[in-house]
XYZ file of C-alpha atoms in Angstrom:
675
model
C -0.040 0.124 -0.057
C 2.870 2.337 0.552
C 3.912 1.676 -2.809
C 0.867 2.399 -4.446
C 0.738 5.763 -2.054
C 4.010 6.785 -3.249
C 2.796 6.055 -7.034
C 0.109 8.392 -6.384
C 2.134 11.069 -5.146
C -0.522 12.536 -2.782
C -0.220 16.216 -2.683
C -0.819 18.167 0.658
C -4.311 19.694 1.387
C -4.803 23.495 0.692
C -6.571 25.648 2.998
C -8.712 28.527 1.868
C -5.717 31.070 2.112
C -3.792 28.796 -0.418
C -1.276 28.133 1.857
C 0.168 24.588 2.237
C -0.114 22.906 5.708
C 1.275 19.897 6.253
C -0.978 18.462 8.855
C 1.025 15.174 9.156
C 4.340 16.053 9.814
C 5.935 13.116 8.115
C 4.734 10.804 5.064
C 3.858 8.181 7.195
C 0.377 10.256 8.303
C -0.099 10.892 4.606
C -0.394 7.126 4.098
C -2.515 6.948 6.786
C -4.745 9.622 5.446
C -4.828 7.617 2.286
C -4.821 4.237 3.718
C -8.341 5.844 5.838
C -10.014 7.165 2.380
C -8.997 3.808 0.834
C -10.947 1.720 3.482
C -13.908 3.950 4.489
C -14.606 5.172 0.782
C -18.630 4.951 0.097
C -17.516 3.961 -3.607
C -15.610 0.834 -4.772
C -11.885 1.357 -5.508
C -9.776 -1.176 -7.528
C -6.690 -1.256 -9.042
C -5.831 -3.441 -11.894
C -2.482 -4.041 -14.030
C -1.611 -3.487 -17.457
C -2.635 -6.757 -18.218
C -5.922 -6.358 -16.771
C -5.856 -8.220 -13.738
C -7.279 -7.011 -10.107
C -4.119 -5.960 -7.991
C -6.516 -4.483 -5.111
C -9.759 -3.727 -3.826
C -11.305 -1.477 -1.326
C -13.702 -2.966 1.354
C -16.706 -0.624 -0.671
C -15.908 -2.871 -3.879
C -15.995 -5.982 -1.802
C -19.249 -5.149 -0.736
C -20.441 -4.036 -3.800
C -19.231 -6.800 -5.707
C -19.984 -9.456 -3.075
C -16.708 -11.124 -3.545
C -13.615 -11.017 -0.936
C -10.384 -9.167 -1.770
C -8.516 -12.354 -2.185
C -10.951 -13.590 -4.318
C -10.598 -10.698 -6.777
C -6.721 -10.203 -6.654
C -5.278 -12.135 -9.860
C -8.744 -12.395 -11.668
C -9.487 -10.642 -14.904
C -11.206 -7.459 -13.974
C -13.791 -8.101 -16.896
C -14.844 -11.287 -14.872
C -17.486 -9.717 -12.939
C -19.182 -7.782 -16.089
C -22.534 -8.303 -17.364
C -21.938 -10.436 -20.513
C -23.799 -7.743 -22.465
C -21.386 -4.697 -21.531
C -17.855 -6.774 -22.149
C -17.520 -5.708 -25.295
C -18.320 -2.104 -24.868
C -15.801 -2.214 -21.689
C -13.058 -4.152 -23.391
C -12.821 -1.529 -26.412
C -12.685 1.371 -23.837
C -9.742 -0.153 -22.608
C -8.079 -1.545 -25.495
C -8.270 2.576 -26.690
C -6.841 3.743 -23.121
C -3.839 1.112 -23.527
C -3.042 2.566 -26.712
C -2.722 6.023 -25.416
C -5.922 7.392 -27.279
C -7.317 8.622 -24.024
C -6.149 8.567 -20.303
C -9.368 8.326 -18.530
C -13.100 7.351 -19.446
C -16.255 6.799 -17.586
C -19.074 4.223 -18.386
C -22.014 2.941 -17.122
C -22.248 -0.934 -17.206
C -23.656 -3.763 -15.428
C -21.757 -6.121 -12.954
C -22.442 -9.498 -11.957
C -22.382 -10.449 -7.992
C -21.305 -13.369 -6.241
C -24.747 -14.571 -5.349
C -25.789 -14.128 -9.230
C -28.104 -10.846 -9.056
C -26.645 -7.937 -11.153
C -26.544 -3.748 -10.434
C -25.444 -0.801 -12.147
C -22.430 0.825 -11.787
C -20.774 3.876 -13.010
C -17.206 3.325 -13.804
C -14.445 6.026 -13.775
C -11.260 4.733 -15.008
C -7.812 6.705 -14.664
C -4.476 5.596 -16.228
C -1.449 5.974 -13.892
C 1.817 6.009 -15.655
C 5.510 6.855 -14.223
C 7.960 9.412 -15.451
C 8.668 7.529 -19.249
C 4.751 7.327 -19.589
C 4.668 3.619 -19.259
C 1.482 2.680 -17.550
C 2.051 1.322 -13.783
C -1.535 0.487 -13.424
C -5.551 1.488 -13.700
C -7.004 3.416 -10.756
C -11.221 2.528 -11.314
C -13.818 3.865 -9.108
C -17.068 2.083 -9.024
C -20.352 3.945 -7.818
C -23.685 2.048 -7.645
C -26.103 3.744 -9.282
C -28.766 0.748 -9.315
C -31.475 3.524 -8.010
C -30.448 6.188 -10.419
C -30.653 4.137 -13.317
C -34.415 3.040 -11.872
C -35.172 6.444 -11.688
C -33.938 7.394 -15.050
C -35.749 4.003 -16.439
C -38.892 5.254 -14.951
C -38.294 8.680 -16.073
C -37.498 7.575 -19.634
C -40.988 4.947 -19.498
C -42.742 7.866 -18.450
C -41.504 10.141 -21.541
C -42.061 6.947 -23.537
C -45.324 6.884 -22.695
C -46.172 10.331 -22.578
C -44.806 10.457 -26.233
C -46.815 7.286 -26.868
C -49.614 9.274 -26.090
C -48.927 12.214 -27.914
C -48.549 10.033 -31.052
C -51.603 8.316 -30.574
C -53.296 12.151 -29.748
C -51.014 13.616 -32.130
C -50.382 16.130 -29.221
C -46.983 17.610 -28.966
C -45.861 20.018 -26.236
C -43.300 22.695 -25.516
C -41.691 24.586 -22.501
C -40.801 27.989 -23.278
C -38.967 31.275 -21.138
C -40.678 34.173 -22.032
C -39.562 37.779 -21.740
C -41.083 40.874 -23.073
C -43.317 38.442 -24.967
C -40.691 36.976 -26.983
C -39.293 33.384 -26.294
C -35.793 33.429 -24.570
C -35.368 29.725 -24.129
C -37.390 26.982 -25.727
C -37.736 22.915 -25.660
C -39.919 21.370 -27.982
C -40.931 17.666 -27.016
C -40.374 15.136 -29.828
C -44.014 14.714 -30.817
C -44.461 18.536 -31.827
C -41.418 18.712 -34.101
C -43.105 15.707 -35.885
C -46.202 17.491 -35.950
C -44.356 20.522 -37.616
C -42.313 18.491 -39.774
C -39.046 19.193 -38.119
C -36.237 17.270 -36.627
C -36.085 16.777 -32.790
C -33.313 19.201 -32.509
C -34.059 22.007 -35.168
C -37.530 23.288 -33.001
C -37.042 27.266 -33.025
C -35.353 28.920 -30.577
C -37.029 32.476 -30.815
C -40.416 33.836 -31.194
C -39.374 35.398 -35.002
C -38.575 31.694 -36.064
C -41.554 30.426 -34.602
C -43.621 32.472 -36.535
C -41.941 31.316 -39.832
C -43.649 27.916 -39.456
C -46.860 29.684 -39.501
C -49.089 30.045 -42.714
C -48.743 33.444 -43.956
C -52.603 34.285 -43.641
C -52.522 33.311 -40.121
C -49.548 35.041 -38.713
C -50.780 38.198 -38.067
C -53.914 36.425 -35.949
C -51.498 34.159 -33.629
C -49.299 37.154 -33.005
C -52.311 39.250 -31.687
C -53.143 36.177 -29.325
C -50.012 35.278 -28.058
C -49.377 38.905 -27.206
C -52.912 39.468 -25.612
C -52.523 36.173 -23.746
C -49.218 37.136 -22.406
C -49.919 40.494 -21.189
C -53.209 39.508 -19.792
C -52.082 36.142 -18.192
C -54.938 34.389 -19.626
C -54.547 30.845 -21.414
C -53.633 30.952 -24.750
C -55.915 29.109 -27.259
C -56.023 29.265 -30.871
C -56.459 27.020 -34.294
C -54.550 27.987 -37.311
C -52.383 26.417 -39.738
C -49.029 25.517 -40.423
C -46.518 25.031 -43.349
C -43.932 22.197 -43.199
C -40.524 22.268 -44.449
C -41.904 20.003 -47.818
C -44.700 22.530 -48.595
C -47.522 20.665 -46.862
C -50.121 22.591 -45.087
C -51.471 21.053 -41.477
C -54.047 22.744 -38.964
C -53.169 22.573 -35.353
C -55.423 23.539 -32.194
C -52.673 25.005 -29.556
C -53.373 25.796 -25.996
C -50.676 27.392 -23.246
C -50.862 28.618 -19.982
C -48.104 31.178 -18.723
C -46.798 31.607 -15.091
C -44.399 33.461 -13.229
C -40.835 32.227 -12.435
C -40.451 34.640 -9.665
C -36.837 36.090 -11.141
C -36.032 39.643 -10.853
C -36.064 39.546 -14.526
C -39.705 38.924 -14.500
C -39.434 36.259 -16.976
C -42.240 33.985 -17.235
C -42.516 30.113 -18.267
C -44.933 29.248 -20.656
C -46.077 25.188 -20.906
C -47.964 24.750 -23.928
C -49.230 21.613 -26.031
C -50.169 21.593 -29.832
C -52.774 18.866 -31.402
C -52.680 17.953 -35.189
C -56.542 18.698 -35.848
C -55.780 18.341 -39.669
C -57.923 15.166 -40.224
C -60.622 16.691 -38.116
C -60.539 19.525 -39.867
C -60.880 17.889 -43.065
C -63.739 15.449 -41.370
C -65.504 18.725 -40.462
C -65.414 20.020 -43.979
C -66.506 16.483 -45.769
C -69.234 16.505 -42.765
C -70.232 20.220 -43.642
C -70.200 19.248 -47.127
C -72.102 16.198 -46.595
C -74.625 17.910 -44.894
C -75.017 20.808 -47.566
C -75.294 18.014 -50.042
C -77.864 15.984 -47.859
C -79.622 19.028 -47.306
C -79.677 20.006 -51.071
C -80.969 16.577 -51.944
C -83.579 16.856 -49.279
C -84.760 19.602 -50.640
C -84.978 17.927 -54.358
C -86.758 15.280 -53.006
C -88.828 17.009 -50.791
C -87.627 14.883 -48.051
C -86.470 15.474 -44.494
C -85.552 13.690 -41.641
C -86.158 13.712 -37.642
C -85.261 12.076 -34.361
C -87.130 11.347 -31.328
C -85.539 10.732 -27.911
C -87.916 9.147 -25.419
C -85.844 9.858 -22.368
C -85.642 13.598 -22.781
C -88.944 13.814 -24.948
C -87.091 15.890 -27.420
C -87.620 15.737 -31.227
C -84.856 16.982 -33.754
C -85.995 18.070 -37.434
C -83.871 18.804 -40.350
C -84.285 22.118 -42.358
C -86.168 20.534 -44.853
C -88.930 19.289 -42.293
C -89.478 22.678 -41.758
C -90.037 23.775 -44.624
C -92.265 20.705 -45.493
C -94.394 21.667 -42.894
C -94.269 25.341 -43.388
C -92.892 26.477 -40.143
C -90.436 28.822 -39.032
C -87.030 27.236 -37.074
C -86.589 30.419 -34.967
C -90.512 30.166 -33.733
C -91.510 26.631 -34.262
C -90.304 24.098 -31.460
C -90.966 20.329 -32.642
C -92.572 17.965 -30.094
C -95.213 15.245 -30.063
C -98.245 17.683 -29.442
C -96.730 20.725 -31.919
C -96.687 17.565 -34.295
C -99.953 16.497 -33.881
C -101.574 20.102 -33.912
C -99.947 19.886 -37.679
C -101.817 17.084 -38.666
C -104.948 17.298 -40.590
C -107.981 16.641 -38.509
C -109.494 14.023 -40.344
C -106.005 12.117 -40.236
C -105.319 12.950 -36.612
C -106.725 9.631 -34.957
C -105.019 7.501 -37.402
C -101.632 9.128 -36.846
C -102.266 8.835 -33.067
C -102.907 5.134 -33.365
C -99.529 4.715 -34.686
C -97.567 7.048 -32.098
C -99.363 5.026 -28.856
C -96.303 3.718 -26.375
C -98.394 0.418 -26.581
C -97.734 -0.366 -30.733
C -94.410 -1.772 -31.256
C -94.076 -2.873 -34.834
C -90.940 -4.759 -35.606
C -88.655 -3.208 -38.016
C -89.019 0.125 -40.333
C -92.486 0.773 -41.145
C -94.153 3.956 -42.737
C -97.856 5.486 -43.012
C -99.159 8.507 -45.250
C -101.184 11.188 -43.912
C -102.305 15.138 -44.484
C -101.175 17.894 -42.777
C -102.139 21.419 -42.785
C -99.700 24.495 -43.103
C -100.097 27.679 -40.816
C -101.329 29.427 -44.355
C -104.255 26.450 -44.666
C -102.571 24.634 -47.465
C -103.228 20.786 -47.263
C -100.200 18.854 -48.071
C -99.967 15.026 -48.397
C -96.725 13.237 -46.832
C -95.596 10.015 -46.242
C -93.234 9.028 -43.020
C -90.672 5.915 -42.724
C -89.922 5.294 -39.146
C -87.215 2.883 -37.177
C -87.720 2.485 -33.799
C -84.971 1.241 -30.974
C -86.457 -0.358 -28.024
C -84.558 -1.072 -24.603
C -84.456 -4.715 -23.255
C -87.845 -4.209 -21.680
C -89.491 -3.535 -25.172
C -90.008 0.285 -23.981
C -89.287 2.638 -27.255
C -85.948 4.500 -26.115
C -85.619 6.513 -29.689
C -87.239 6.821 -33.116
C -85.631 8.128 -36.261
C -86.876 8.711 -39.314
C -87.809 10.546 -42.365
C -90.618 12.299 -44.235
C -91.271 13.330 -47.641
C -93.955 15.852 -49.272
C -95.670 13.424 -51.616
C -98.370 16.058 -52.471
C -97.390 16.331 -56.340
C -97.264 12.251 -56.659
C -100.553 11.865 -54.720
C -102.435 14.747 -57.459
C -100.524 12.696 -60.235
C -101.281 9.314 -59.055
C -105.210 10.292 -59.179
C -104.622 11.891 -62.454
C -103.180 8.901 -63.639
C -106.289 6.637 -62.093
C -108.718 9.163 -63.495
C -106.950 8.689 -67.093
C -106.986 5.072 -66.288
C -110.632 5.265 -65.409
C -111.390 7.114 -68.713
C -109.353 5.015 -70.764
C -110.881 1.822 -69.377
C -114.332 3.303 -69.782
C -113.622 4.431 -73.425
C -112.277 0.877 -74.312
C -114.867 -1.062 -72.855
C -117.551 0.407 -75.198
C -115.226 -0.522 -78.055
C -116.481 -3.667 -79.676
C -112.756 -5.103 -80.059
C -110.266 -6.731 -77.821
C -107.691 -3.886 -76.933
C -104.988 -4.957 -74.726
C -101.203 -4.386 -74.051
C -98.572 -7.414 -73.591
C -95.385 -7.178 -71.717
C -92.444 -8.716 -73.065
C -92.679 -11.207 -70.585
C -95.706 -12.025 -72.436
C -98.206 -11.411 -69.555
C -100.985 -8.652 -69.667
C -100.478 -5.306 -68.560
C -103.843 -4.032 -69.646
C -107.243 -5.392 -71.034
C -110.733 -3.870 -71.903
C -114.426 -5.361 -70.974
C -114.719 -7.228 -74.547
C -112.073 -9.869 -73.159
C -114.930 -10.981 -70.606
C -117.498 -11.463 -73.482
C -114.795 -13.476 -75.351
C -112.888 -15.643 -72.992
C -115.150 -15.258 -70.026
C -112.500 -13.523 -67.547
C -112.640 -10.025 -66.462
C -109.651 -7.142 -67.027
C -109.157 -7.798 -63.261
C -108.233 -11.378 -63.870
C -106.275 -11.247 -67.023
C -104.075 -8.471 -65.921
C -100.958 -10.313 -64.733
C -101.966 -13.404 -66.827
C -100.031 -15.200 -69.991
C -101.394 -15.125 -73.336
C -101.553 -19.007 -73.209
C -103.662 -18.751 -69.702
C -106.157 -16.293 -71.497
C -106.414 -17.804 -75.072
C -105.574 -21.177 -74.440
C -102.685 -22.756 -75.441
C -104.238 -23.738 -78.824
C -104.971 -20.246 -79.861
C -101.428 -19.362 -78.631
C -100.209 -21.282 -81.325
C -102.343 -19.956 -84.513
C -100.917 -16.311 -83.376
C -97.378 -17.494 -81.995
C -95.553 -16.293 -85.622
C -97.091 -12.811 -85.277
C -96.161 -12.696 -81.229
C -92.549 -13.059 -81.891
C -92.564 -10.703 -84.997
C -94.532 -7.961 -82.678
C -91.743 -8.691 -79.964
C -88.882 -8.372 -82.587
C -90.353 -4.751 -83.083
C -92.279 -5.123 -86.237
C -96.128 -4.617 -86.880
C -98.100 -7.564 -87.336
C -101.560 -8.122 -89.076
C -103.496 -11.573 -89.105
C -106.405 -12.944 -89.724
C -107.123 -16.156 -87.818
C -110.137 -18.634 -86.649
C -109.903 -18.620 -82.904
C -111.932 -20.500 -80.386
C -113.533 -18.760 -77.835
C -115.893 -19.397 -75.011
C -118.966 -21.254 -75.328
C -117.116 -23.295 -78.249
C -117.623 -20.395 -80.501
C -115.302 -19.889 -83.253
C -114.537 -16.823 -84.659
C -112.798 -15.221 -87.654
C -110.733 -12.595 -85.767
C -108.580 -9.872 -87.565
C -105.984 -8.006 -85.678
C -103.293 -6.057 -85.418
C -99.904 -6.067 -83.030
C -98.378 -3.011 -82.827
C -95.089 -3.127 -80.796
C -94.056 -0.365 -78.191
C -90.512 0.653 -78.720
C -88.457 3.000 -76.771
C -86.297 5.706 -78.111
C -82.968 3.391 -77.672
C -84.654 0.667 -79.235
C -85.673 -1.644 -76.671
C -89.319 -3.572 -76.940
C -91.440 -3.204 -74.338
C -94.247 -4.987 -75.482
C -97.311 -4.649 -77.921
C -100.558 -3.495 -78.355
C -103.440 -5.449 -79.250
C -106.482 -4.637 -81.353
C -108.381 -7.449 -82.557
C -112.480 -7.490 -84.413
C -114.685 -10.271 -84.604
C -115.147 -10.536 -88.169
C -117.073 -13.408 -88.546
C -120.363 -11.907 -90.100
C -118.009 -9.759 -92.416
C -116.930 -12.864 -93.718
C -120.494 -14.858 -93.912
C -121.926 -11.497 -95.872
C -118.979 -11.256 -98.226
C -119.321 -15.130 -99.166
C -123.180 -14.213 -99.416
C -122.412 -11.414 -101.697
C -120.167 -13.470 -103.458
C -123.037 -15.935 -104.259
C -125.071 -13.603 -105.122
C -123.028 -11.814 -107.647
C -122.614 -15.609 -109.446
C -126.269 -15.953 -109.633
C -126.713 -12.306 -111.127
C -124.138 -12.810 -113.818
C -125.819 -16.217 -114.551
C -129.022 -13.909 -114.683
C -127.524 -11.112 -116.793
C -126.164 -13.661 -119.327
C -129.546 -15.336 -119.639
C -131.121 -12.040 -120.684
C -128.190 -11.459 -123.164
C -129.047 -14.423 -125.004
C -132.928 -13.969 -124.818
C -132.560 -10.229 -126.117
C -130.135 -11.512 -128.739
C -132.773 -14.508 -129.941
C -135.241 -12.226 -129.661
C -133.584 -9.177 -131.829
C -132.155 -11.983 -134.766
C -135.749 -13.354 -134.684
C -137.002 -9.865 -135.257
C -134.526 -8.018 -137.496
C -134.143 -11.010 -140.324
C -137.662 -10.452 -141.889
C -136.799 -6.717 -141.271
C -133.581 -6.997 -143.020
C -135.145 -8.673 -146.091
C -137.830 -5.692 -146.381
C -135.114 -3.243 -146.428
C -132.898 -5.018 -148.970
C -136.150 -5.414 -150.980
C -137.407 -1.867 -150.256
C -133.641 -0.787 -151.443
C -133.979 -2.443 -154.657
C -137.269 -0.957 -155.450
C -136.234 2.317 -154.491
C -132.799 2.149 -156.335
C -134.399 0.499 -159.222
C -132.065 -2.110 -159.463
C -133.828 -4.205 -161.544
C -135.785 -1.498 -163.583
C -139.003 0.242 -163.251
C -141.354 -0.858 -160.750
C -144.594 -2.661 -161.852
C -142.144 -5.396 -163.958
C -142.777 -9.292 -163.413
C -138.959 -9.360 -162.346
C -140.369 -7.470 -159.033
C -143.205 -9.815 -157.978
C -140.804 -12.849 -158.672
C -138.229 -11.276 -156.537
C -140.517 -10.321 -154.038
C -141.815 -13.661 -153.746
C -138.656 -15.105 -153.297
C -138.189 -12.601 -150.403
C -141.352 -13.604 -149.111
C -140.293 -17.020 -148.957
C -136.956 -16.693 -147.822
C -138.033 -14.519 -144.960
C -140.538 -17.037 -143.599
C -138.007 -19.510 -143.494
C -135.012 -17.965 -141.826
C -133.908 -19.448 -138.737
C -131.088 -18.803 -135.999
C -129.382 -21.855 -136.895
C -129.213 -21.244 -140.737
C -125.481 -21.595 -142.177
C -123.358 -19.717 -144.558
C -124.584 -19.340 -148.204
C -122.498 -18.105 -150.986
C -124.120 -16.282 -154.116
C -122.940 -18.030 -156.850
C -125.758 -16.617 -159.727
C -126.467 -13.274 -160.121
C -129.127 -11.433 -162.594
C -128.106 -10.563 -165.944
C -128.329 -7.022 -165.325
C -125.927 -7.370 -162.042
C -123.599 -9.590 -164.107
C -122.950 -7.464 -166.581
C -122.228 -4.415 -163.983
C -120.476 -6.181 -161.665
C -117.698 -8.761 -161.739
C -117.389 -9.357 -158.024
C -119.385 -12.360 -156.339
C -120.781 -11.990 -152.868
C -121.601 -14.055 -149.602
C -123.541 -13.703 -146.966
C -123.936 -15.242 -143.364
C -126.795 -18.219 -143.310
C -126.400 -18.456 -139.693
C -128.385 -14.836 -138.972
C -130.092 -15.353 -142.877
C -129.347 -11.789 -143.533
C -127.418 -10.470 -146.174
C -123.992 -9.517 -145.183
C -123.184 -8.356 -148.578
C -119.637 -8.553 -148.163
C -117.342 -9.101 -151.371
C -115.586 -12.276 -151.932
C -114.228 -14.133 -154.619
C -116.586 -16.933 -155.789
C -116.010 -20.608 -154.475
C -115.224 -23.048 -157.049
C -117.559 -25.872 -155.766
C -121.038 -24.578 -155.579
C -123.923 -26.952 -154.206
C -126.844 -26.225 -156.583
C -129.290 -27.293 -153.621
C -128.145 -24.185 -151.301
C -128.338 -21.226 -153.664
C -130.199 -18.432 -152.656
C -130.413 -15.112 -154.558
C -129.353 -11.883 -152.147
C -128.796 -8.776 -153.038
C -125.126 -7.774 -153.444
C -123.477 -5.607 -151.329
C -121.634 -3.493 -153.815
C -122.401 -2.363 -157.243
C -120.227 -0.140 -159.319
C -123.370 1.464 -160.747
C -124.989 1.994 -157.160
C -122.126 1.818 -154.589
C -122.408 -0.422 -151.510
C -125.589 -1.170 -150.004
C -125.753 -0.363 -145.951
C -127.082 -3.565 -144.635
C -125.171 -6.305 -141.843
C -126.273 -9.336 -140.007
C -127.358 -8.465 -136.229
C -124.838 -11.466 -135.004
C -122.008 -10.852 -137.587
């Protein structure tokens, strides 16, 4: 120990007057002092060799480690170091051995003899000789376990605070304020995160802080801050900040000022700020949503309401007030005021719905009338969703109300139009209907009841086969398919109707097509043309009979005309011979002979005569005419048409007829009635 004392070169103690006083008059006294300090120190002292082996330890070190000096001397000084701290401790010792530094401090854990551990603050100094060679290392260890526990508790508390601030997006700071200006500041980590700056880059003065505030809000923040500092009132304000990346965030800040009590009159300010950007966005979205809802309710004439049974309060949206024609500022909605708005004739019905004993399950709706303050009657429809407690009592009702006056008026007009249409079509003696794309009737007039024994009410919703029968449907299947394809169909078929009555039906299928070309169905117009078909057949038969009678009459008239004109033709022809004195002057015997011939010929004519040819003429004629003539025997009337004389002339059939042509007298105007 004396050697160690000498090596340490202990200096004498100095008084306040800076005079050296050697209280021990000799070295032995100094050594005794050092020995006393070494033995009675409250912290552990150890000496270790350059080889990192223990040379000596004091009693405090023994108590601290739980080892005796004999057990430690000669052992490596890292033998009782916690395994997790060996590397850091060994690294510092190596750097000290290399001469990088002559002392270091390290907080590390030690392992006691009983296996327990504690935190110690190790301070190591290097002791060299006059040549700079290391003699030994002087180490002092202080048990800081309680300090570490307090520091750990503080760190845990700060970590929990930081975590809570992060979860709440709240940051805090502590400021020293003098004359309204920040003289000293400390920002916690979360506040730095909110402002988008580094942990140690927070502003140290008021001007730097103002640069982080949005330019449009900067003046407002300064006015509020100075007013709070002067009055000592709490500072509270919502404003915008601009981060370093240009992002704009909304924060809400609060701060309290308190006096520090120093002569400079400085104040201490503790503040906190919360990032309310998401809340602001939610508020904006909510406001926009409420505006859209209000606009949608205004367009749809629909409002919403809520009734809370516990407080008997009713909340109406703005559209509810408009529907009821009430002023929001003067009208207080309640059960009683609502009933006062209900039409007197509908009030009893509405009260039955609102009684506590009536508990429908799920949503329900009902319609009734209301009377506005100006006396106007409106129709409304209400939807209600009730909520019940465990005992089945109503605790809350929410619902919606819609002004359906226009719809009621329109529905009444449609019903009136439908009645008029039904009445008009019922008086038409034809089938009128509309069949949808699914082949089901959507409309039918009363004529169907006479034809098929089913009323229009029974027909609507039924298929074609259910109304007309499957057999009748097959007869018009082609036309149905064509109509559903969008083409007009005209048809004439025979259908079996009620009472086994077969009808000749003439109809038209007219498709109903939208603007985009979609076929919704087709209109039906069908007429019973059975009587017309029978009358048409009778008319055709009568026409055939009339045509036969007309032919018989023509034949009769032709025969009668023939029988009358035949003798007249002979008389006329002979008269012309006499008038023109073809055979000379009247009175000659030739005329008498010729008259006899004509008389005999006229008396023997018949409709069955054949053709005769003139092969012989009288001499006067022969001399004057070189032509030969023929006549039609069928009519027994002279045709007097010129024709070459046939070479063969049966003598038994010769008849003397006047020629039609003569060079001297010209043509004779006479013809056969049939030819």
